[in-house]
Each structure stands twice: as C-alpha cells, then as structure tokens.
CSV table of C-alpha atoms and ligand atoms in Angstrom, one decimal:
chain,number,residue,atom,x,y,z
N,292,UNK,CA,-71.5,71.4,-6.9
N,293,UNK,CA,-73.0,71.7,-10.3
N,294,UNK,CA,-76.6,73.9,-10.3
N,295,UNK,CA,-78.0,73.8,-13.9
N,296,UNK,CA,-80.6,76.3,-14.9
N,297,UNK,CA,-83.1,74.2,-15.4
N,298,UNK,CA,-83.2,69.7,-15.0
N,299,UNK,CA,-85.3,68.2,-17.2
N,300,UNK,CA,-83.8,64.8,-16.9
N,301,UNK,CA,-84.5,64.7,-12.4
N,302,UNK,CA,-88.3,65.3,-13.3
N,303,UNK,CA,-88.5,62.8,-16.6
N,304,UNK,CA,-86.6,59.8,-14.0
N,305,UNK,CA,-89.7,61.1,-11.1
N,306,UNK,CA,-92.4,60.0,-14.0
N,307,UNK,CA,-90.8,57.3,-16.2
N,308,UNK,CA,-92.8,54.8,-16.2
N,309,UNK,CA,-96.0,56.8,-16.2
N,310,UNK,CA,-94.5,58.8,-19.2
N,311,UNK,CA,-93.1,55.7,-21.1
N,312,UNK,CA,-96.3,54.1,-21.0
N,313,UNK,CA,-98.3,57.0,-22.2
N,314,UNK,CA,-95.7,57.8,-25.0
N,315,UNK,CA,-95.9,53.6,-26.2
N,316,UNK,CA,-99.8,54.2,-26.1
N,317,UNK,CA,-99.4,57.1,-29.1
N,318,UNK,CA,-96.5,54.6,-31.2
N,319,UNK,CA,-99.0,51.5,-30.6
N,320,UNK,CA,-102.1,53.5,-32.0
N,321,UNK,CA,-100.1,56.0,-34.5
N,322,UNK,CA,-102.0,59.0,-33.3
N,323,UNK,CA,-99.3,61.1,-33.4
N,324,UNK,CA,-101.3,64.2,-34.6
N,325,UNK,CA,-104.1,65.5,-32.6
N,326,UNK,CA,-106.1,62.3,-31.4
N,327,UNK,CA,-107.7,61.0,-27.6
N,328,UNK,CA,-104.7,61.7,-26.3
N,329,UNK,CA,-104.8,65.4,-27.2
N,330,UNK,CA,-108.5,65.6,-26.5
N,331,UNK,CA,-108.3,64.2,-23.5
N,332,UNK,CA,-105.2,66.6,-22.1
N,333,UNK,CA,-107.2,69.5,-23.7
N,334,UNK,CA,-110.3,68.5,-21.3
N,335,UNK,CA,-108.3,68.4,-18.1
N,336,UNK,CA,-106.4,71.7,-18.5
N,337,UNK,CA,-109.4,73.7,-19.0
N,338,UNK,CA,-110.9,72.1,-15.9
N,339,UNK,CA,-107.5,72.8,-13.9
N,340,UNK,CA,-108.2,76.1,-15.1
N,341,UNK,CA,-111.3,76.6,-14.6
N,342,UNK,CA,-112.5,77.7,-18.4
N,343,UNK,CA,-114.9,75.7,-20.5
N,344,UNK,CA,-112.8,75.5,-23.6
N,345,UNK,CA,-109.3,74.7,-24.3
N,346,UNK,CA,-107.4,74.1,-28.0
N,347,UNK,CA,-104.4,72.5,-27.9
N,348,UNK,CA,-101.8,74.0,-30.0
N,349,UNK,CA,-98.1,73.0,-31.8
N,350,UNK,CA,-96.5,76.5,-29.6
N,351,UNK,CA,-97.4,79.1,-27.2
N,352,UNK,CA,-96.4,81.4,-29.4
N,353,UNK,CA,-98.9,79.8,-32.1
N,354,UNK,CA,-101.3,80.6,-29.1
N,355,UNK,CA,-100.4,84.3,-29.3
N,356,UNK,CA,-100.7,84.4,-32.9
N,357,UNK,CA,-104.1,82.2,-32.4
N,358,UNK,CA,-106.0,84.0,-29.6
N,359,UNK,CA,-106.1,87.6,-31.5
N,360,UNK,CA,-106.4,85.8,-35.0
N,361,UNK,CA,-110.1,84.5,-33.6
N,362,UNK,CA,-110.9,87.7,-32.5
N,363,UNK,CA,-110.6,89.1,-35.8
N,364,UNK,CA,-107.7,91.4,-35.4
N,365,UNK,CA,-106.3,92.0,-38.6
N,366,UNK,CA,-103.3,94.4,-40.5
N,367,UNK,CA,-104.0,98.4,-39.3
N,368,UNK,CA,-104.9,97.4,-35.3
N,369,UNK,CA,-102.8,98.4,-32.9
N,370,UNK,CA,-102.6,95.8,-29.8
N,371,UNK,CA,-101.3,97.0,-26.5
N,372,UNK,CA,-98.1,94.9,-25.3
N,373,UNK,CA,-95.9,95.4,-22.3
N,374,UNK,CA,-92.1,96.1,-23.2
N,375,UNK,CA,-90.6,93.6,-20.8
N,376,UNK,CA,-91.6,90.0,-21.6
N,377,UNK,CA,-90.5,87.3,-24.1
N,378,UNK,CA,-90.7,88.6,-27.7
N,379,UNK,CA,-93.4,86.0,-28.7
N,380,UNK,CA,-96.1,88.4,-26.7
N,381,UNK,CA,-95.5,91.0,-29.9
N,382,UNK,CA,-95.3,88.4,-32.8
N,383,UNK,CA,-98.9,87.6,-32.0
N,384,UNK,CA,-99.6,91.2,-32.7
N,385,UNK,CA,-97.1,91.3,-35.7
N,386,UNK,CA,-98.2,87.7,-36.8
N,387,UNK,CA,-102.0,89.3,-37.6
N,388,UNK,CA,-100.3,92.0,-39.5
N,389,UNK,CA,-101.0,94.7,-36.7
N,390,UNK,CA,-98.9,96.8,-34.7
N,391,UNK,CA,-97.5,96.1,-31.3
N,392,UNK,CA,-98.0,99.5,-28.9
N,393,UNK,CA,-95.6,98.9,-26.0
N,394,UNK,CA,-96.2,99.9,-22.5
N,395,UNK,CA,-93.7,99.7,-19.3
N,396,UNK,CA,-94.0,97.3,-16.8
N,397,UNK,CA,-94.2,98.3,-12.9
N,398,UNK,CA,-91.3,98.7,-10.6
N,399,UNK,CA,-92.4,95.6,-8.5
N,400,UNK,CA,-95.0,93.1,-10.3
N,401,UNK,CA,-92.8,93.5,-13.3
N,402,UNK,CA,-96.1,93.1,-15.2
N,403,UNK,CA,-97.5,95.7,-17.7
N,404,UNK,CA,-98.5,98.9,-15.2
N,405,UNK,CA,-102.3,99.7,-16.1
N,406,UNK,CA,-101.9,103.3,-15.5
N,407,UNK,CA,-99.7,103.9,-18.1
N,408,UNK,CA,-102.4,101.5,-20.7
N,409,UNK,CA,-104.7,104.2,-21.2
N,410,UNK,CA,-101.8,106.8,-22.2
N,411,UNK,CA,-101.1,104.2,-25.5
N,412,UNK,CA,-104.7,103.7,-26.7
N,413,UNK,CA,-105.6,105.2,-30.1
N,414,UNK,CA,-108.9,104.4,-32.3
N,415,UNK,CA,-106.9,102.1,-33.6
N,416,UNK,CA,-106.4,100.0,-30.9
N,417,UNK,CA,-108.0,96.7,-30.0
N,418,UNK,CA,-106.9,94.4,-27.6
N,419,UNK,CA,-104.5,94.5,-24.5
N,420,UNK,CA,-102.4,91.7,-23.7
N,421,UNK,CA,-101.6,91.1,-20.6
N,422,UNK,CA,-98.7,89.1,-19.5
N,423,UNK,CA,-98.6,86.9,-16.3
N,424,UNK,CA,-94.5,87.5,-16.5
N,425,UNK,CA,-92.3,84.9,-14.2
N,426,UNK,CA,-95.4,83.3,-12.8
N,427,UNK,CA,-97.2,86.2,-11.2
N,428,UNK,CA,-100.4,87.1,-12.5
N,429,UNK,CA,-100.7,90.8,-13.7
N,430,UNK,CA,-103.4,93.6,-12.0
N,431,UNK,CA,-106.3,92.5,-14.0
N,432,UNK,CA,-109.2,94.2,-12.4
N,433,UNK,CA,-107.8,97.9,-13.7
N,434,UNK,CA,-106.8,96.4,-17.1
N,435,UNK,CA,-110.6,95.1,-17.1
N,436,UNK,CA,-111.6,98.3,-16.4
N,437,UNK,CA,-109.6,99.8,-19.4
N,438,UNK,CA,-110.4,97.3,-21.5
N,439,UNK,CA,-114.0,97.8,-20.8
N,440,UNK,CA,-114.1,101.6,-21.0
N,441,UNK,CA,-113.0,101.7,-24.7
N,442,UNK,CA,-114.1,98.4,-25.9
N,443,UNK,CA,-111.3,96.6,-26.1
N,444,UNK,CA,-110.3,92.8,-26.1
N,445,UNK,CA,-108.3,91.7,-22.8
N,446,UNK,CA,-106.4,88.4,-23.6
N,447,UNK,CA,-103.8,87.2,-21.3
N,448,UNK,CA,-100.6,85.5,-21.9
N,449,UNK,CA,-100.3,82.8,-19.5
N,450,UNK,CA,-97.2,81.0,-21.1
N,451,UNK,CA,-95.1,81.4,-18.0
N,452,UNK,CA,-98.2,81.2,-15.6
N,453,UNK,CA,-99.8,77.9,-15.5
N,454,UNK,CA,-102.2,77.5,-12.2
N,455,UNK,CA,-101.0,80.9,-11.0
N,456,UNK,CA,-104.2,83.2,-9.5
N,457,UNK,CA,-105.5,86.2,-9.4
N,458,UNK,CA,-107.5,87.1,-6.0
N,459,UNK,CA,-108.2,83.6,-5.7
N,460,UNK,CA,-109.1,82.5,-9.3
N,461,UNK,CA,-106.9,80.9,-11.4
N,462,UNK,CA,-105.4,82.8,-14.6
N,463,UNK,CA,-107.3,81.6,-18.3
N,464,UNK,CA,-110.6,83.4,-18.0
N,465,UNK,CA,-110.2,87.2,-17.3
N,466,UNK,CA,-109.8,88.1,-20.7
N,467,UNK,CA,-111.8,86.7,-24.2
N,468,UNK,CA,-108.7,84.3,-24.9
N,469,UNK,CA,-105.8,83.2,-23.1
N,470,UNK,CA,-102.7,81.5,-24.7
N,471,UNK,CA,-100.5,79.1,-23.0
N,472,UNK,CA,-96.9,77.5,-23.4
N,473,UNK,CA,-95.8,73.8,-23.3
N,474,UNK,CA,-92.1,74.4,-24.6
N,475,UNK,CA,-90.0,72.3,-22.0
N,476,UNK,CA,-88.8,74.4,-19.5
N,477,UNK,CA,-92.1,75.9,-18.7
N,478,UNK,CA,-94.2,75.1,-15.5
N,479,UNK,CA,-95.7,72.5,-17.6
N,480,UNK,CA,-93.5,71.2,-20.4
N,481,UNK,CA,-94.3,69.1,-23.6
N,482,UNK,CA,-91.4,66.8,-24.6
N,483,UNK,CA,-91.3,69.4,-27.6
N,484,UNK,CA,-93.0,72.1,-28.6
N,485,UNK,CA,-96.5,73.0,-27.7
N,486,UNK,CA,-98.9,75.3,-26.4
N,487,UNK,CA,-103.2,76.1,-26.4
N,488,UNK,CA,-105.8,79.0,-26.1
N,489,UNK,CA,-108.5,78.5,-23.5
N,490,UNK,CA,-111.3,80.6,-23.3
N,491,UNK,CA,-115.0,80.1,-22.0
N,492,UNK,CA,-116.6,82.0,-25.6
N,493,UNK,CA,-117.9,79.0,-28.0
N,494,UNK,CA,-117.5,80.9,-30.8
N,495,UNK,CA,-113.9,82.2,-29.7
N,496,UNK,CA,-113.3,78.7,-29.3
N,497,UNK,CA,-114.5,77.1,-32.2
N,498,UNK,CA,-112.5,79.3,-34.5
N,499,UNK,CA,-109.2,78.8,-32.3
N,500,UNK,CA,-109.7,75.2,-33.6
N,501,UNK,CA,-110.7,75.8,-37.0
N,502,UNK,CA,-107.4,78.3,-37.8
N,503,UNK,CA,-105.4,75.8,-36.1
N,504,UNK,CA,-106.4,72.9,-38.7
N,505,UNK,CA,-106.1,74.8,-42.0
N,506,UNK,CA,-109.5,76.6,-41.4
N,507,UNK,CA,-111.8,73.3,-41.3
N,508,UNK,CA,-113.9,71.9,-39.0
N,509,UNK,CA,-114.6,68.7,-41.5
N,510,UNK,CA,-111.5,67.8,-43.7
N,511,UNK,CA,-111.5,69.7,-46.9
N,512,UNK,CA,-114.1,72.0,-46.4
N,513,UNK,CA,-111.7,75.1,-45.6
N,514,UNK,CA,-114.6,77.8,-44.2
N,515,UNK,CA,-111.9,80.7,-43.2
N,516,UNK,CA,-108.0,81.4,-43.6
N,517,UNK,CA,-106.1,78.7,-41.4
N,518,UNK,CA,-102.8,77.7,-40.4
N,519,UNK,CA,-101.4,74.2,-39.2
N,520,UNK,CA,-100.8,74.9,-35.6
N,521,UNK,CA,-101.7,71.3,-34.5
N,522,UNK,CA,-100.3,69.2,-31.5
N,523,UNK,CA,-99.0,66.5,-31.7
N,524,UNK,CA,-100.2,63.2,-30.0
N,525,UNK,CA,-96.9,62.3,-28.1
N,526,UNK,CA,-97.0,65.7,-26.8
N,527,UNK,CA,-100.3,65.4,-25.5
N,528,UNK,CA,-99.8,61.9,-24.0
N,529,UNK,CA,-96.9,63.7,-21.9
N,530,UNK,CA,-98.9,66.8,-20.8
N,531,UNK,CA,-101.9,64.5,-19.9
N,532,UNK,CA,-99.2,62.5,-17.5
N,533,UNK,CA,-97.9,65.8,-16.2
N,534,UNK,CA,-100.3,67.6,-16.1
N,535,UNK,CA,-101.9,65.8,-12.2
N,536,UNK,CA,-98.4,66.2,-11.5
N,537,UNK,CA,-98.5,70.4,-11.8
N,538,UNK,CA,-100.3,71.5,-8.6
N,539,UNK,CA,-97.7,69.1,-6.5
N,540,UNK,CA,-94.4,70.7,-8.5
N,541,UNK,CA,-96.1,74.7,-8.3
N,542,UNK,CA,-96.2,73.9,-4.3
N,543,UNK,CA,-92.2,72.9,-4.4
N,544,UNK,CA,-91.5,76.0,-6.5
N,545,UNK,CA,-93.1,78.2,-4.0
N,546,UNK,CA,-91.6,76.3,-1.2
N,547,UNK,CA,-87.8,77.0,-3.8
N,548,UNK,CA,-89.2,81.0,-4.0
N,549,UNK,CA,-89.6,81.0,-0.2
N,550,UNK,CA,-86.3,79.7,1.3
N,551,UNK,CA,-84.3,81.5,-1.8
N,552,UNK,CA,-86.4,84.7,-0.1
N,553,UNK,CA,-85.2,83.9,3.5
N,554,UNK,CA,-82.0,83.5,3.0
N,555,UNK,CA,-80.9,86.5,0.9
N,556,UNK,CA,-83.0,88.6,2.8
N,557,UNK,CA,-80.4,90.2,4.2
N,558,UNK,CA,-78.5,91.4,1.1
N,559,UNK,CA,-78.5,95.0,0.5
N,560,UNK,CA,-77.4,95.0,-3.1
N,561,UNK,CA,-80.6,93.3,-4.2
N,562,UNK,CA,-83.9,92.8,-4.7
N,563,UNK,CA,-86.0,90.0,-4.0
N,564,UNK,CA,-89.2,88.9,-6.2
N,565,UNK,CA,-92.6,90.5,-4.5
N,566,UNK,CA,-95.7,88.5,-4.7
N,567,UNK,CA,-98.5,91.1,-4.9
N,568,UNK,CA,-100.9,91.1,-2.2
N,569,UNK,CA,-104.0,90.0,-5.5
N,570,UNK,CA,-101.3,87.2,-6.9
N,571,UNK,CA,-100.5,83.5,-6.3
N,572,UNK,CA,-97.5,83.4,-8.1
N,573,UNK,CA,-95.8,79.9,-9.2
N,574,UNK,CA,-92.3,81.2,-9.9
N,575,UNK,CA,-91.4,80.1,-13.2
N,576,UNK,CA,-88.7,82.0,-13.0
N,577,UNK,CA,-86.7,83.5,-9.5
N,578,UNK,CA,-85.6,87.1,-10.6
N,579,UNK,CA,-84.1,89.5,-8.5
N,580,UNK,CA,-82.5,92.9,-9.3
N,581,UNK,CA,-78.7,94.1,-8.4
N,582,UNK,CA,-78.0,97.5,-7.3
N,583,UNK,CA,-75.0,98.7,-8.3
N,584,UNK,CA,-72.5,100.3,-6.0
N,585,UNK,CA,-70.0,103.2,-6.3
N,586,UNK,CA,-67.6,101.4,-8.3
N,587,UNK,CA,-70.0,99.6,-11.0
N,588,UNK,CA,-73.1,100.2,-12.6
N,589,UNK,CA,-76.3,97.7,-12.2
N,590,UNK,CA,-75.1,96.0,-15.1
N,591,UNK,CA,-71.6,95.9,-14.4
N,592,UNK,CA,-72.2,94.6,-10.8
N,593,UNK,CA,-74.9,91.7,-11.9
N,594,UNK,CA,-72.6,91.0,-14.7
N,595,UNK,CA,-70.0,90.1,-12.4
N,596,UNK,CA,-72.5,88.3,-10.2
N,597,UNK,CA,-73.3,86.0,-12.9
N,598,UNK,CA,-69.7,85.2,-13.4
N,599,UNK,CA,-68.8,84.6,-10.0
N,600,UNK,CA,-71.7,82.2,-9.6
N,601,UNK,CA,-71.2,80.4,-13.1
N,602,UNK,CA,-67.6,79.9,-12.2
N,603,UNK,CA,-69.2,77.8,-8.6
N,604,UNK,CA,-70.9,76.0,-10.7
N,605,UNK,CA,-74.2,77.7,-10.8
N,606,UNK,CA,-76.0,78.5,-14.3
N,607,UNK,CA,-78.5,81.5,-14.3
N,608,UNK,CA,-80.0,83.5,-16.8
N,609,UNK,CA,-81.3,87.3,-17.8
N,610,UNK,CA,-85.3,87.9,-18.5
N,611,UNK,CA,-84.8,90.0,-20.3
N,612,UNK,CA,-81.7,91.4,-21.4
N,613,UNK,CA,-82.8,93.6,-24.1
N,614,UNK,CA,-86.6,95.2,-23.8
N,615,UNK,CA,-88.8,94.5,-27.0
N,616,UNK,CA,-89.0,98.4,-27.4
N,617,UNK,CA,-85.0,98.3,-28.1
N,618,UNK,CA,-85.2,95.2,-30.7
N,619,UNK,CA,-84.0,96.0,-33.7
N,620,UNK,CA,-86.7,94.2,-35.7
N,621,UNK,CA,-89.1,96.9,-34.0
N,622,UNK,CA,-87.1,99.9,-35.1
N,623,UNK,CA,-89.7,101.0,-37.3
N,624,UNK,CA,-91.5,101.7,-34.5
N,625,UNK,CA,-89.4,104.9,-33.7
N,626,UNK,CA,-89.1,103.5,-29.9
N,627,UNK,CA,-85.6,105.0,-27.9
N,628,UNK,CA,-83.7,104.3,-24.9
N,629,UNK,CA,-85.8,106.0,-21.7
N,630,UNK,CA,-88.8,105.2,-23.2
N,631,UNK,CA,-89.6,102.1,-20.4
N,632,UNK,CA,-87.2,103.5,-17.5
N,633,UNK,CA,-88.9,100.5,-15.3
N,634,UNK,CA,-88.4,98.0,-18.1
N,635,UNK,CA,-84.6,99.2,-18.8
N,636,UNK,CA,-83.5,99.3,-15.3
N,637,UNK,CA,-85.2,95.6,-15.6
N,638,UNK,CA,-82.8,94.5,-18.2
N,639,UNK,CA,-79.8,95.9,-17.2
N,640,UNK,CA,-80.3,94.6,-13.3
N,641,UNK,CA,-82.2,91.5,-13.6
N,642,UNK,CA,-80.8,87.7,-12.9
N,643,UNK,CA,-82.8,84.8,-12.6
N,644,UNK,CA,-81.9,82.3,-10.2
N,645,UNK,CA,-82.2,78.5,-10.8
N,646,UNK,CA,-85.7,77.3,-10.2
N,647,UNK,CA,-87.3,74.0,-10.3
N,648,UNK,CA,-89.9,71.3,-8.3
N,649,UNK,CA,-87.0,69.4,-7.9
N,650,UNK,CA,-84.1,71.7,-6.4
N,651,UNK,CA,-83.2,70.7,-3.1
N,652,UNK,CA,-82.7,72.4,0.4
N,653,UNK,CA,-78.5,72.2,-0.2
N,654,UNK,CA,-78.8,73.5,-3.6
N,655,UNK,CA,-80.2,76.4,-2.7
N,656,UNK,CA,-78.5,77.4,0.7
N,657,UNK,CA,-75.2,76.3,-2.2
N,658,UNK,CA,-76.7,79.5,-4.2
N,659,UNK,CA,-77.3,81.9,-2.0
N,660,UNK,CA,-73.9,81.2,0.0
N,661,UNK,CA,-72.5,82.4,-3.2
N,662,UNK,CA,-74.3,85.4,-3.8
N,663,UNK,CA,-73.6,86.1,0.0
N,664,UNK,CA,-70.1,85.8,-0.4
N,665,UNK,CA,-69.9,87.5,-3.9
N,666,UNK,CA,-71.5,90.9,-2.0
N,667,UNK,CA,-69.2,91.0,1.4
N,668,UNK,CA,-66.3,90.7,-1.4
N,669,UNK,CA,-67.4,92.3,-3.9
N,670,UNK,CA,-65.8,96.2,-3.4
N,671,UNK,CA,-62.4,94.2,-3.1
N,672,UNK,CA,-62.9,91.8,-5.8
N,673,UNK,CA,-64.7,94.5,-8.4
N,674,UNK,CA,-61.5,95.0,-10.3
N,675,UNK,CA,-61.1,91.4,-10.5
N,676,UNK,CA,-64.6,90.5,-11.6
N,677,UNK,CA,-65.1,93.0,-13.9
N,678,UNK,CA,-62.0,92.2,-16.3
N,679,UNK,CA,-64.0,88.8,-16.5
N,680,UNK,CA,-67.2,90.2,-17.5
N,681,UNK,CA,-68.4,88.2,-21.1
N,682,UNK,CA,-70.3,90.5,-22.6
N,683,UNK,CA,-73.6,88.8,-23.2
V,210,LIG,C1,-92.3,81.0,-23.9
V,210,LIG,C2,-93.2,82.1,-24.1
V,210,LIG,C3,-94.0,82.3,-25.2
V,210,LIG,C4,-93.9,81.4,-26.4
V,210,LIG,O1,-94.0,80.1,-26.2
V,210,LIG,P1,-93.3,79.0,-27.2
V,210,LIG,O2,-94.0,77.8,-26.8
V,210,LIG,O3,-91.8,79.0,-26.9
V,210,LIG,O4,-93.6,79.4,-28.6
V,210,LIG,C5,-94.8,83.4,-25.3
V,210,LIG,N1,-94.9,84.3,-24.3
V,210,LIG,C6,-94.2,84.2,-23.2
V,210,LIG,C7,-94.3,85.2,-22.1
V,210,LIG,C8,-93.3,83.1,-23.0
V,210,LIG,O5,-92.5,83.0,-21.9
C-alpha cells in the first residue's frame, strides 16, 4: 500500500465539476486578479469566521508580513514569536524591519507557553503572535491578559488553523489582526499560492487592503508605502468552491485524529497529540513524539521510525526539524542550543503522520499496524534500522 503525505488529486476528483466550472468562470471573464470572485470568497471566510473584515492576499506569509505592517510596526520593535512553528511566523517580524523575540512552546499544546511571554517583553516590544500550530488553537485568554497589561498588539497566526476554536469561538478575532494560509496543503488550499488577514478593526482593515495594492485605494493615488500582495482570481474562484466544503473535511480530519488516537494508544514509546480542554483542534497536521529507549536517542529512534514506515510505503514528515532559534539566518540573534528545551525535544522527537479528509479507515489501521510493529521489533531491529538512518 502506498500512503502519501498529503492527496491533493482524491479531493480535486471529489469537486471537479464544481471547481472546473468556477475556474472557466475566471478564463471567460479574465478576472484573473482580484475581481467578484475574490470579493465574494473574501465575504464568506470572514462570516465562517465570525470577523467583519477579511483581505484576501497572494500568501499567508504575505498575511504575516501584512497584519503587523497595518499596525504600524516598523524597524527597532521587537515582536514576540514562539520558537517552534513554520519560519514564516518570524519573516513577518523580520519583513517590517523589526526583531523576532522567541519564546518556547509548551510540553503538550505545542503552542507558545504564556508564562514564559512576559519573561521576553522589553520597551521595545509590540505585538505577540500567537500561533494556532497543527490545528489547535493557542491559550489565548493569558496571552490577552499579557498583551493587555503592557499594551501590546495580539495577532494570531491562523495559517494552519482554519475553523479551529477557542472555548467555543472560532480563531480570527482574539487578536487586532489575524493572518491565514491558502498554500495547497493547508486545511483550505488555493490551487497556488494564497493567503488573507481578517480582522473586525475598519481601520486595520482598510490599510490591509491598501498595502496589499501598492498603497491605493483608487488606482494611482498611492496614500502610504505598499506592496503587491494581491490574489489572484482563479485562486479565489477555488477557495470560494472549497471553502462550503471546509467544515465537512475538518469533521473527517477529526474523525482521522480520533481513530489514529485509538489505535496507538497502547504504544509506550510515544506520544499522542492532546487536544486542550479550551481547543477544537482540526488537525492539520497528526504529530506525535518518540521516546527513545536504551539503545537510541529520541532522534535516533524516530529517525528509524520514519524509515521503517517510508520503506511500507508510508510518507510522513518532521514539524519542525530545526527550531527558528537555531536557524542560521537568526544567528545574530545570539540564540543557543537549550534555550527552548520544550521546542528542541519537539524537533528532535516529532513525526507527523499522514492526514487528510479523505484518508480512509484501512489506511490508517495500514499506519498504525506499522508503527505497532516497528515498536515490538524495534530493540532487535535497532542495529538494523539505524545503519539506514538518511540523515535529514
Ligand atoms: C504555511 C504557513 C505560513 C505561510 O504560509 P504561505 O502561504 O506558505 O506563505 C505561515 N505560518 C504558518 C504557521 C504556516 O504553517
């Protein structure tokens, strides 16, 4: 059997017609930048999210770099980041000219741990941003708290979060601005590129949409600094088709999350994904942790874990394998190993399962059969395995 990470092509054949239609729309009209389309996908993701405004954008991480450029920050802020997400989280800092301040994520939300948040602040700091990492929405209430206390901006990073909640409300409006991401393997994925900001502040909004167009709100009248961080109308003809398909797919992913959860409950070498007791989470990504044993170290024993599995056939990945704080574009920073223990045990342990809508019940009892069998082998085989370890 052959489990890909991720298969695009089983959810495009599910929405063919739907999608084909909506893509010969944009070629009929030539809207292929912005247009109804756009404004029309725009107007239904803010209402799925509950927020009053929402600008489509050409990336998510031109939604990083776009939520804390309309809140003014600007070169000399420092902007408070966890260590352990993608790297995109910090280019929104680094994109404004400031300085990402890096924070450890907790042992078991894997999200930025709000007692630590206070620890990093300076007078020069801003904003927080708060990731909703693998689908599960970070403690918001305490980083509100924080964020209130020294008058700073909250935005969250939703790229990996679409529809998740937070005790009962859906993610996009807990902060000033929230970004999103619409690459392809997201929960909701553009046939390209793409991303927005959503926020329920007019003003927030109304610059969000001026920087994205080269600063204008009328063509050639360029009132502030802009970019071109536009979407494009096939891309929004897509998302608009997807999009009433999203609450359908989050329920199979947590239907995925749950049966992956009861059948490797018994293994005593990992560790499953927790939902927090405040969280809906909608599993983007399935990540658990290996322990290692006497013989190999965490990374030595998941190494040969992903091996074993992509030699059955089964492709998985690592989120992430190297913490922001240990990038070597962010040496200047003067970060060092055992900075983030939380975050570095993260990286060296982690291994995300394959996880998708459209994963079936023998796909996944095909998976955790293997990981079963890897563990009652694995202090025979660890000589074995180990001499096949890629380095990655
Ligand atoms: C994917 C992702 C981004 C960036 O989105 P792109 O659309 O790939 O630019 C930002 N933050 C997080 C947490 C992501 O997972």
């Amino acid at each position: 059997m052959q489990i890909p990470f991720l298969d695009l092509k089983s959810q495009y054949l599910s929405i063919k017609t739907e999608i084909n239609s909506a893509i010969q729309n944009i070629l009929d009209n030539s809207a292929f930048v912005l247009g109804k389309a756009v404004n029309d996908f725009e107007v239904e993701f803010a209402k799925a999210h509950n927020v009053k405004f929402c600008v489509a954008l050409n990336s998510g991480t031109a939604g990083n770099h776009v939520a804390l450029w309309s809140l003014g920050i600007k070169p000399g802020d420092e902007i408070i980041v966890p260590a352990n997400t993608f790297i995109a989280t910090a280019w929104g800092a680094t994109l404004c000219g400031a300085k990402p301040v890096f924070v450890d994520c907790e042992p078991d939300s894997y999200n930025i741990d709000p007692s630590k948040v206070e620890g990093a602040i300076t007078n020069k700091t801003k904003a927080i941003v708060a990731v909703h990492l693998y689908g599960q929405p970070a403690d918001m209430d305490p980083l509100k708290k924080i964020a209130q206390k020294y008058n700073l901006f909250l935005v969250e990073d939703s790229a990996q979060s679409h529809l998740a909640e937070y005790k009962g409300e859906k993610i996009g409006s807990f902060g000033e601005a929230t970004s999103f991401s619409f690459y392809p393997g997201k929960n909701l994925g553009a046939y390209g590129e793409g991303g927005a900001v959503v926020t329920n502040n007019s003003e927030i909004a109304k610059k969000a949409r001026m920087i994205r167009d080269h600063g204008t709100l009328q063509k050639y009248q360029h009132e502030i600094f802009g970019h071109n961080y536009r979407m494009e109308g096939i891309q929004g003809a897509v998302l608009g088709v997807k999009l009433k398909h999203l609450s359908n797919w989050t329920f199979a992913r947590r239907k995925v999350a749950n049966k992956y959860k009861e059948l490797l409950s018994g293994i005593n070498n990992i560790k499953l994904p927790k939902e927090m007791s405040y969280a809906k989470h909608v599993y983007h990504l399935f990540v658990i942790q290996v322990n290692g044993n006497a013989k190999s170290n965490n990374a030595e024993l998941r190494n040969a874990l992903a091996n074993y599995l992509n030699e059955k056939g089964i492709s998985v990945g690592y989120h992430y394998p190297i913490p922001l704080h240990l990038q070597e574009c962010f040496k200047y920073l003067g970060y060092k190993k055992g900075d983030f223990p939380n975050t570095e045990l993260l990286a060296d342990s982690c291994i995300s399962l394959p996880i998708y809508p459209e994963l079936n019940d023998n796909q996944i009892e095909y998976v955790c059969s293997n990981i079963q069998d890897f563990f009652n082998h694995s202090e025979e085989n660890d000589h074995v395995l180990l001499s096949n370890v890629k380095s990655n």
